[in-house]
Coordinates of C-alpha atoms in Angstrom, one line a residue:
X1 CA -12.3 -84.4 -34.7
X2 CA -12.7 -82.0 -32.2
X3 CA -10.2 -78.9 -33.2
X4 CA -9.7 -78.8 -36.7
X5 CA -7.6 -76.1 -38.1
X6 CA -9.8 -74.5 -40.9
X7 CA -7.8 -73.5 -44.4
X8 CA -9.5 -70.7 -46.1
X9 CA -8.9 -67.4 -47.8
X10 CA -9.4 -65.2 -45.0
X11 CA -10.9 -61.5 -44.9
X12 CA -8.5 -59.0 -46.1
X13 CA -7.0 -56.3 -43.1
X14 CA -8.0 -52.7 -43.7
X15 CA -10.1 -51.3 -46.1
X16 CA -10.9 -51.8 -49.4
X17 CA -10.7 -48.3 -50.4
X18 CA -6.6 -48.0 -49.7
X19 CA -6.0 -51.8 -50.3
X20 CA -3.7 -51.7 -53.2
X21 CA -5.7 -53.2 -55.8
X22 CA -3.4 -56.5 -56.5
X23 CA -3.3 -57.3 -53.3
X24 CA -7.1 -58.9 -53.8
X25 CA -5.7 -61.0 -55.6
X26 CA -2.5 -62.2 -54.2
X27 CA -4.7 -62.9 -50.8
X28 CA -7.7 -64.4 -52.4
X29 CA -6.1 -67.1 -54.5
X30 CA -6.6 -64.7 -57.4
X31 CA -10.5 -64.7 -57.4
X32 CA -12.3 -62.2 -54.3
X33 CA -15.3 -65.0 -55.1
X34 CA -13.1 -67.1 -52.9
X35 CA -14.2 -64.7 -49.9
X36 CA -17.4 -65.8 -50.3
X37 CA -17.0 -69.4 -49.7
X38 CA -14.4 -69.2 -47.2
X39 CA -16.5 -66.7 -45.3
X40 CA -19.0 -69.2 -44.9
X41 CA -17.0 -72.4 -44.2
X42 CA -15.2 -70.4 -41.4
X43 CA -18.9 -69.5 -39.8
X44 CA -20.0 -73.1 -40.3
X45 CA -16.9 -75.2 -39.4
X46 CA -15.8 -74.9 -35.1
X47 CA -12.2 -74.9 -35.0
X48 CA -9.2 -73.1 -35.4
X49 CA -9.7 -70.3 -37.6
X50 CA -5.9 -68.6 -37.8
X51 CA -5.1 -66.7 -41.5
X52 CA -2.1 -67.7 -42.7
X53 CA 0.0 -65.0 -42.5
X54 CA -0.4 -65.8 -38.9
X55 CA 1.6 -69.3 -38.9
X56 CA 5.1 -69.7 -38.9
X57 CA 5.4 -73.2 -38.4
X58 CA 3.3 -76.3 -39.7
X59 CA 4.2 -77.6 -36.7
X60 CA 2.2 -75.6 -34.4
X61 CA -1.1 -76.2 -36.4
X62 CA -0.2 -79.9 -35.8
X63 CA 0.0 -80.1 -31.8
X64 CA -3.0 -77.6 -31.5
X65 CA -5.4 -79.7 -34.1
X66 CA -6.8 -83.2 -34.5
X67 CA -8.0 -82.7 -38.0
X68 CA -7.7 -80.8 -41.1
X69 CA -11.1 -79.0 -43.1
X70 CA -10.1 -77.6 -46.2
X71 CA -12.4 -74.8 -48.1
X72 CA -11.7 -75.9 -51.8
X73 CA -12.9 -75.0 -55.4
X74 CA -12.4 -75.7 -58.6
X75 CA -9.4 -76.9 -58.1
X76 CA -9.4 -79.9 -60.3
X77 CA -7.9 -78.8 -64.0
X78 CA -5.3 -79.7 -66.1
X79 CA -3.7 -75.9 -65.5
X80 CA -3.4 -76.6 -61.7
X81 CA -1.4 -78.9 -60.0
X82 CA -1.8 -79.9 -56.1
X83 CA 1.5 -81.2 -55.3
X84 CA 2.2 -78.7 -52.6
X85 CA -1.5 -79.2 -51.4
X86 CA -0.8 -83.0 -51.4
X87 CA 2.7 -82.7 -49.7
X88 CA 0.8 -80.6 -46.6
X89 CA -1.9 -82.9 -45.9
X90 CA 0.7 -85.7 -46.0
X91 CA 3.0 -84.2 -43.9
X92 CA 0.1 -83.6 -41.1
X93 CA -1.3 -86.5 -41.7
X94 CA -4.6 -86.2 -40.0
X95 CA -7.8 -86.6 -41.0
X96 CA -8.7 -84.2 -43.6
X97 CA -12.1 -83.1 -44.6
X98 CA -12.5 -81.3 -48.0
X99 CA -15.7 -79.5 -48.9
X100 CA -16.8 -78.1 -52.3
X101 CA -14.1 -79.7 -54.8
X102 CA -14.9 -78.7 -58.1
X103 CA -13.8 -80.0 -61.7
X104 CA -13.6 -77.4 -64.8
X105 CA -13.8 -78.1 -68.1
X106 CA -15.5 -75.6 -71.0
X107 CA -17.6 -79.2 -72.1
X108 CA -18.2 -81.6 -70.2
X109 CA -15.1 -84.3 -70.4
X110 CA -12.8 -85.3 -67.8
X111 CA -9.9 -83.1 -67.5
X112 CA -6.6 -84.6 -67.6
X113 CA -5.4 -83.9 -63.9
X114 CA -1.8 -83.2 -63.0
X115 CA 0.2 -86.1 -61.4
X116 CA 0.0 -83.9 -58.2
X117 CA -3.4 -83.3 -58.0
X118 CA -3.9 -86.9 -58.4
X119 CA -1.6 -87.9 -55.6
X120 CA -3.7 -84.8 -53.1
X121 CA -7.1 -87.0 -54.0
X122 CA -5.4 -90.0 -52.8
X123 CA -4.1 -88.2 -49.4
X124 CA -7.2 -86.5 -48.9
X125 CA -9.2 -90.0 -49.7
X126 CA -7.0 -91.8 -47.6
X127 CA -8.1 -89.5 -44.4
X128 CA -11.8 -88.9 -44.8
X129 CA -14.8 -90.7 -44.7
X130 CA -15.7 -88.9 -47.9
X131 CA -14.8 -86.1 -50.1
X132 CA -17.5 -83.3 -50.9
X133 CA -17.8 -82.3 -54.4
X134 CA -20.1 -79.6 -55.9
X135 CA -22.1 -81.7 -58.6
X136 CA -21.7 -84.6 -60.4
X137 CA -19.8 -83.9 -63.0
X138 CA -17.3 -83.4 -60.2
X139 CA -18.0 -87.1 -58.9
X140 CA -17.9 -88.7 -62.2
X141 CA -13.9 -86.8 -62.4
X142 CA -12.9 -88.1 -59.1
X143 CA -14.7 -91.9 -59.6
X144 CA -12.7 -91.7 -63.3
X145 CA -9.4 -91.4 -61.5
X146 CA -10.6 -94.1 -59.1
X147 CA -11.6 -91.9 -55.7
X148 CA -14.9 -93.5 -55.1
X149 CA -16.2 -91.9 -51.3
X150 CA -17.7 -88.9 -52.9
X151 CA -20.4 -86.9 -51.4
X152 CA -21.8 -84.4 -54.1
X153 CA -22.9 -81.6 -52.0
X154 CA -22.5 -78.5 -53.6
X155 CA -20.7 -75.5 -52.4
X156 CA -20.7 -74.8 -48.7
X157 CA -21.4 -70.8 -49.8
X158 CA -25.0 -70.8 -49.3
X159 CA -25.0 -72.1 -46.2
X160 CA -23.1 -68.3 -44.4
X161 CA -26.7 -68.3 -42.2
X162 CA -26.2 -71.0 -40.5
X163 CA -29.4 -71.2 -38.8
X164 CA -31.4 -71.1 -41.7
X165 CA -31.3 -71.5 -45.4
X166 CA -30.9 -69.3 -48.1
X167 CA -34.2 -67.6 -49.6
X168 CA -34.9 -65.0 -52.3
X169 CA -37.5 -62.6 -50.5
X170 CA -40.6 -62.0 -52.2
X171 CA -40.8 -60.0 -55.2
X172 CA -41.8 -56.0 -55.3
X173 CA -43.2 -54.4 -58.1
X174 CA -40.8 -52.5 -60.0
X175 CA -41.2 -48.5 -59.5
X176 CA -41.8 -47.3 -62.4
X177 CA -40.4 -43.9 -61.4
X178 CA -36.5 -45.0 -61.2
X179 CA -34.0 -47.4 -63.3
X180 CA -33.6 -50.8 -61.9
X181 CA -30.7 -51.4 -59.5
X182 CA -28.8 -54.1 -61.5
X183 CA -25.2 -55.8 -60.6
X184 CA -23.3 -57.5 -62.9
X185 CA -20.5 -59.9 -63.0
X186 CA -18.2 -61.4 -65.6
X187 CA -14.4 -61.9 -66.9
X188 CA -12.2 -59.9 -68.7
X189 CA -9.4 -63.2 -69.6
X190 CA -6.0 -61.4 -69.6
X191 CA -4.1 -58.2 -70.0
X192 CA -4.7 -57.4 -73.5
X193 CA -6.5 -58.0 -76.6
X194 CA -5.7 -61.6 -77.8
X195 CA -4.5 -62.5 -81.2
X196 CA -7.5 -65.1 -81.4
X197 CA -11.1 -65.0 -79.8
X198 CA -12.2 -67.5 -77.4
X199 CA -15.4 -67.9 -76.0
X200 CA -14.4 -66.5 -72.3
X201 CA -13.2 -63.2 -74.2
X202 CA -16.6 -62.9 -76.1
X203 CA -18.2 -63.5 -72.8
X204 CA -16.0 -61.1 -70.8
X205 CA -16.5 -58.2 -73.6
X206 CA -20.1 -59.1 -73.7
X207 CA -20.7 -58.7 -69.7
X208 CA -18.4 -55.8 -69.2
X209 CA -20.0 -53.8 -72.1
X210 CA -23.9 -54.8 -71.0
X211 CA -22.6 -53.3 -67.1
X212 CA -21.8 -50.1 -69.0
X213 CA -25.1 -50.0 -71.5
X214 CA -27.4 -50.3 -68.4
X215 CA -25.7 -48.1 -66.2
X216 CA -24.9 -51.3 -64.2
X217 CA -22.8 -51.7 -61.1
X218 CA -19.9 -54.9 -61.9
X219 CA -18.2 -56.6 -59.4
X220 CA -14.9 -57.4 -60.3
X221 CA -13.5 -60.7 -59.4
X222 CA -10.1 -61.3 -61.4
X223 CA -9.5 -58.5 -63.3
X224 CA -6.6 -57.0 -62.6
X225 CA -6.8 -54.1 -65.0
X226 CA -10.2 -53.2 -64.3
X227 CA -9.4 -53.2 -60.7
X228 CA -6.3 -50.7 -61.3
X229 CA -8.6 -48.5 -63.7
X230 CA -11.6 -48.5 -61.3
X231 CA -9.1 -46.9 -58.9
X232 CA -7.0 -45.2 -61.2
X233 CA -3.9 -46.4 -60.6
X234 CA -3.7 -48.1 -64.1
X235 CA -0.6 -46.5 -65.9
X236 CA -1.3 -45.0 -70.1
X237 CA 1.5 -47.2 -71.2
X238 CA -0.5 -50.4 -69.9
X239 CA -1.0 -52.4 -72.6
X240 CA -4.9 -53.5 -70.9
X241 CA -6.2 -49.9 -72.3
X242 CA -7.2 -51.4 -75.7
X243 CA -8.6 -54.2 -74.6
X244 CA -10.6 -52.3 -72.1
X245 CA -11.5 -49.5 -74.7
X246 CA -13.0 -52.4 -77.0
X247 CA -15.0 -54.0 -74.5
X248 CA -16.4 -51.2 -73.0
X249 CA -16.9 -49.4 -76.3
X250 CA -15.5 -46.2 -75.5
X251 CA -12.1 -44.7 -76.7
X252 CA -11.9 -41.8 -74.2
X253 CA -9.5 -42.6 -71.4
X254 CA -11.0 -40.1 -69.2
X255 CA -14.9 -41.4 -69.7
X256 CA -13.5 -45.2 -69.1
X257 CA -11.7 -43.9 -65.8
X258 CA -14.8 -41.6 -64.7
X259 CA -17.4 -45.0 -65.5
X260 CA -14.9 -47.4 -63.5
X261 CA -14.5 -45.2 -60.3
X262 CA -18.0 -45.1 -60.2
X263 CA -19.7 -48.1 -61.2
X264 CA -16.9 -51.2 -60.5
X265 CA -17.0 -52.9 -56.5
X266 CA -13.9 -54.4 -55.2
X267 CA -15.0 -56.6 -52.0
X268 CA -12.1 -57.6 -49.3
X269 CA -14.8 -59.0 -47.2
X270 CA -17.5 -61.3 -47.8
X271 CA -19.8 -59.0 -45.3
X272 CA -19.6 -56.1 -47.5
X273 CA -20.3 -58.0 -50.7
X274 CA -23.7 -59.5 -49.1
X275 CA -24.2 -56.0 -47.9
X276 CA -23.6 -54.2 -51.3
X277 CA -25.8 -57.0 -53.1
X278 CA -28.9 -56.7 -50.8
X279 CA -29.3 -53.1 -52.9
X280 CA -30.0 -54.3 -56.0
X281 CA -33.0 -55.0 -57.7
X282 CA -31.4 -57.8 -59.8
X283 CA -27.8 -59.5 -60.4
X284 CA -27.1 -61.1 -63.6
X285 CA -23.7 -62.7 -63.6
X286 CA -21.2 -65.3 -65.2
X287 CA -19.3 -65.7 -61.2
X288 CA -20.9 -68.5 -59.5
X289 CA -19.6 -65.8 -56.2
X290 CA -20.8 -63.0 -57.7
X291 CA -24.4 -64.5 -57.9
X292 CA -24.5 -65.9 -54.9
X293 CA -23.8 -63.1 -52.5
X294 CA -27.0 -61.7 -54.0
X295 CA -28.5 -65.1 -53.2
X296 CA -27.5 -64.4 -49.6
X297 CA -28.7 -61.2 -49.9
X298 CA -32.1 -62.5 -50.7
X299 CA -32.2 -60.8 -53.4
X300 CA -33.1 -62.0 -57.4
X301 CA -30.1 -63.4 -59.2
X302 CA -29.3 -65.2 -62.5
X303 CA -26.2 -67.4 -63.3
X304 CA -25.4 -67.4 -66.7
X305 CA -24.0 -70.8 -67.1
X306 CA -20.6 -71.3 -69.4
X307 CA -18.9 -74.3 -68.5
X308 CA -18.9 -77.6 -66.0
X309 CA -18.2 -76.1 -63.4
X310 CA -21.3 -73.1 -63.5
X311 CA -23.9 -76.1 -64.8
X312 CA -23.7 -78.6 -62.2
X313 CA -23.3 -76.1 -59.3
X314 CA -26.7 -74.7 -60.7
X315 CA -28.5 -77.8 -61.2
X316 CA -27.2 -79.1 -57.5
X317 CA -28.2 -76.1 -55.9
X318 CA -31.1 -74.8 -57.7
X319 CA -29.6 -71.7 -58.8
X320 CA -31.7 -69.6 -61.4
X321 CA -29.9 -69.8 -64.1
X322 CA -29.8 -69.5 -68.3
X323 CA -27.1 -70.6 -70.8
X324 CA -25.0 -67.7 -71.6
X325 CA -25.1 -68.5 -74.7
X326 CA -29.3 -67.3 -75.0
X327 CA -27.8 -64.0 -73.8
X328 CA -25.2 -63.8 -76.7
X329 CA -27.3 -65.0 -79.2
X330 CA -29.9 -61.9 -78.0
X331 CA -27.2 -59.4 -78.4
X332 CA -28.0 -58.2 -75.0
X333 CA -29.6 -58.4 -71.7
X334 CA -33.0 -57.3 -71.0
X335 CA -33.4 -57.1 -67.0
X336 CA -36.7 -56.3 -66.9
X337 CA -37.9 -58.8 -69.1
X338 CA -35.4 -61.5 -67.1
X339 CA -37.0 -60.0 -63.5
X340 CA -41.0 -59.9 -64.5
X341 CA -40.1 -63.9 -65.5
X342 CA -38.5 -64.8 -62.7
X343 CA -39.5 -67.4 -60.2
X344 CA -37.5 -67.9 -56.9
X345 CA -39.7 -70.7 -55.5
X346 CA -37.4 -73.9 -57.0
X347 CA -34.5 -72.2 -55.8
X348 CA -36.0 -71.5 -52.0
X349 CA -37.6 -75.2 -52.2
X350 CA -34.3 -76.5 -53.0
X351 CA -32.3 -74.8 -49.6
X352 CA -33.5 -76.4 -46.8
X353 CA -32.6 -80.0 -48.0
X354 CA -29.6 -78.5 -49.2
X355 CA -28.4 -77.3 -46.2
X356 CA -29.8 -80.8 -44.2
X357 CA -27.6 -82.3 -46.3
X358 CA -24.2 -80.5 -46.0
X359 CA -25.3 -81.1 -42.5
X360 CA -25.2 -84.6 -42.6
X361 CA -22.3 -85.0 -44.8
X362 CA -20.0 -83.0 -41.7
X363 CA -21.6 -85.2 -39.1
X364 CA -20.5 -88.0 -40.9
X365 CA -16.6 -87.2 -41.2
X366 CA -17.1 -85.8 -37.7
X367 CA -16.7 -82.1 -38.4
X368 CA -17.6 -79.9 -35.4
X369 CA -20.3 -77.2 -36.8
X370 CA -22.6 -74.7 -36.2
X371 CA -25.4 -76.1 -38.8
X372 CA -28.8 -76.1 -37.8
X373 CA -31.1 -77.9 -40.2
X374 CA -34.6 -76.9 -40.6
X375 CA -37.2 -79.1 -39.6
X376 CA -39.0 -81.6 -42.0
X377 CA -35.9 -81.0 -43.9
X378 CA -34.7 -84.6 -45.7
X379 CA -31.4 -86.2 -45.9

């Protein structure tokens, strides 16, 4: 493989400030976090790197590639079905070269998969010398439905550097003349208060609530009406209002507008998410994303683990992370407590073998990259 073409959300055009707000998530497969990943597997991978609203015809990424390298994520869930996905890779049928496939489950037993997404593992099998998973509760999913050349590698995010690996800079003292800096992240499921409580809406209300309490910055990821509100384009007969009022604890319209317009971040790039993050003192987040531009940044960040898919990314990577559960049971968060415990050394001893090994795993399907593994690194 010499020219693959490289499939990825792309940055979005223009800027974020006039970018109608649900048009970050019509372009970023209805998560920005995508941006983050993608951003990196587009610096990594050499090929052809065309967005695309760009491509008119299949066709012409056939004659001008030799090979396929898809950026993936948790992709593989009952609710999701890669048919489509499955159909392209057939219909180029080249060699194809997935990196950071993901399973999600809220415990940790194989999902039922959709006929289609079954039938893309086979095509995507078929064509590489191995698939690359983020963990291995991803691995045992794919061995269960009898794809067995499975690389876990993680998720080809923390790798944006390229010629080095991620690392948490040292520590400062707090000053104890101003507030922390602190970014949060989280999930606000839906567009209005449900009938019945799951444990993603307790989580959601929960983060979104703790961002307002500590005079937090949030990044929003998926949430549509948070989005429109931050920018206040969200209209007063939108039935999102009570559910935002609820979990932000405030029923003033105006004071929820004023605290959105000021305090929630809307990234179109991956750049300016890295950039914002390297100003906190701290990021504390459910978003695998949302953590690791901080992580990138250099700067301290916690994943608050809820499900398969935020566990096994932070045990492969070395992630600081606690059950979000601990931080439910508390009642609330306590950043200063969370930053004078924290310890970034396993996480920056993890990296360099980390990125050796992605490196390894590319030169083995033959992906062209611009890698550069550090020395005494091992894989």
């Amino acid at each position: 493989m010499q020219t693959p073409y490289i499939s990825a959300i792309y940055p979005l055009p223009g800027p974020d400030e006039t970018r109608p707000v649900a048009q970050f998530l019509s372009e970023t497969g209805q998560n920005t976090g995508n941006l983050i990943f993608s951003a990196a597997v587009l610096r990594l991978v050499r090929g052809l790197a065309r967005p695309p609203r760009e491509i008119t015809d299949l066709g012409e990424i056939a004659e001008a590639c030799d090979g396929v390298v898809l950026a993936a994520a948790n992709w593989l869930q009952p609710a999701r079905d890669l048919g489509e996905m499955a159909a392209l890779v057939e219909q180029m049928d080249k060699p194809t070269v997935v990196l950071g496939l993901g399973a999600q489950a809220q415990e940790d037993r194989i999902p039922e998969l959709p006929r289609g997404s079954l039938r893309f593992l086979s095509a995507v099998s078929e064509r590489s010398a191995s698939i690359s998973v983020r963990g291995t509760f991803s691995a045992e999913v794919l061995d269960h439905y009898g794809i067995h050349n499975v690389t876990v590698t993680g998720c080809p995010s923390l790798l944006y550097h390229l010629d080095r690996p991620a690392q948490i800079a040292p520590l400062a003292p707090p000053d104890p003349d101003r507030p922390l800096r602190l970014g949060l992240n989280g999930g606000l499921p839906g567009d209005r208060i449900p009938a019945r409580d799951s444990p993603r809406h307790v989580l959601g209300r929960f983060m979104l609530g703790e961002a307002r309490r500590l005079g937090a910055d949030y990044t929003a990821q998926t949430e549509l009406p948070l989005m429109r509100l931050a920018r206040g384009a969200l209209p007063p007969e939108d039935p999102a209002w009570p559910l935002l009022s609820q979990a932000l604890g405030e029923a003033d319209r105006a004071r929820l507008a004023g605290w959105a317009a000021a305090h929630v971040k809307l990234f179109g790039r991956a750049e300016d998410w890295i950039a914002w993050a390297a100003s906190r003192d701290l990021v504390i987040g459910t978003r695998l994303h949302g953590v690791i531009a901080a992580l990138l940044a250099g700067r301290p960040a916690i994943l608050l683990t809820h499900d398969s898919r935020t566990a096994e990314m932070a045990r492969q990577a070395g992630i600081p992370a606690r059950p979000a559960a601990q931080a439910l049971d508390a009642g609330a968060l306590d950043p200063a407590r969370l930053l004078a415990e924290y310890d970034p050394a396993p996480f920056n001893a993890r990296q360099p073998d980390y990125l050796a090994g992605f490196a390894a795993f590319l030169d083995r399907n033959g992906v062209p990259h611009r890698l550069t593994p550090p020395a005494g690194s091992r894989h």
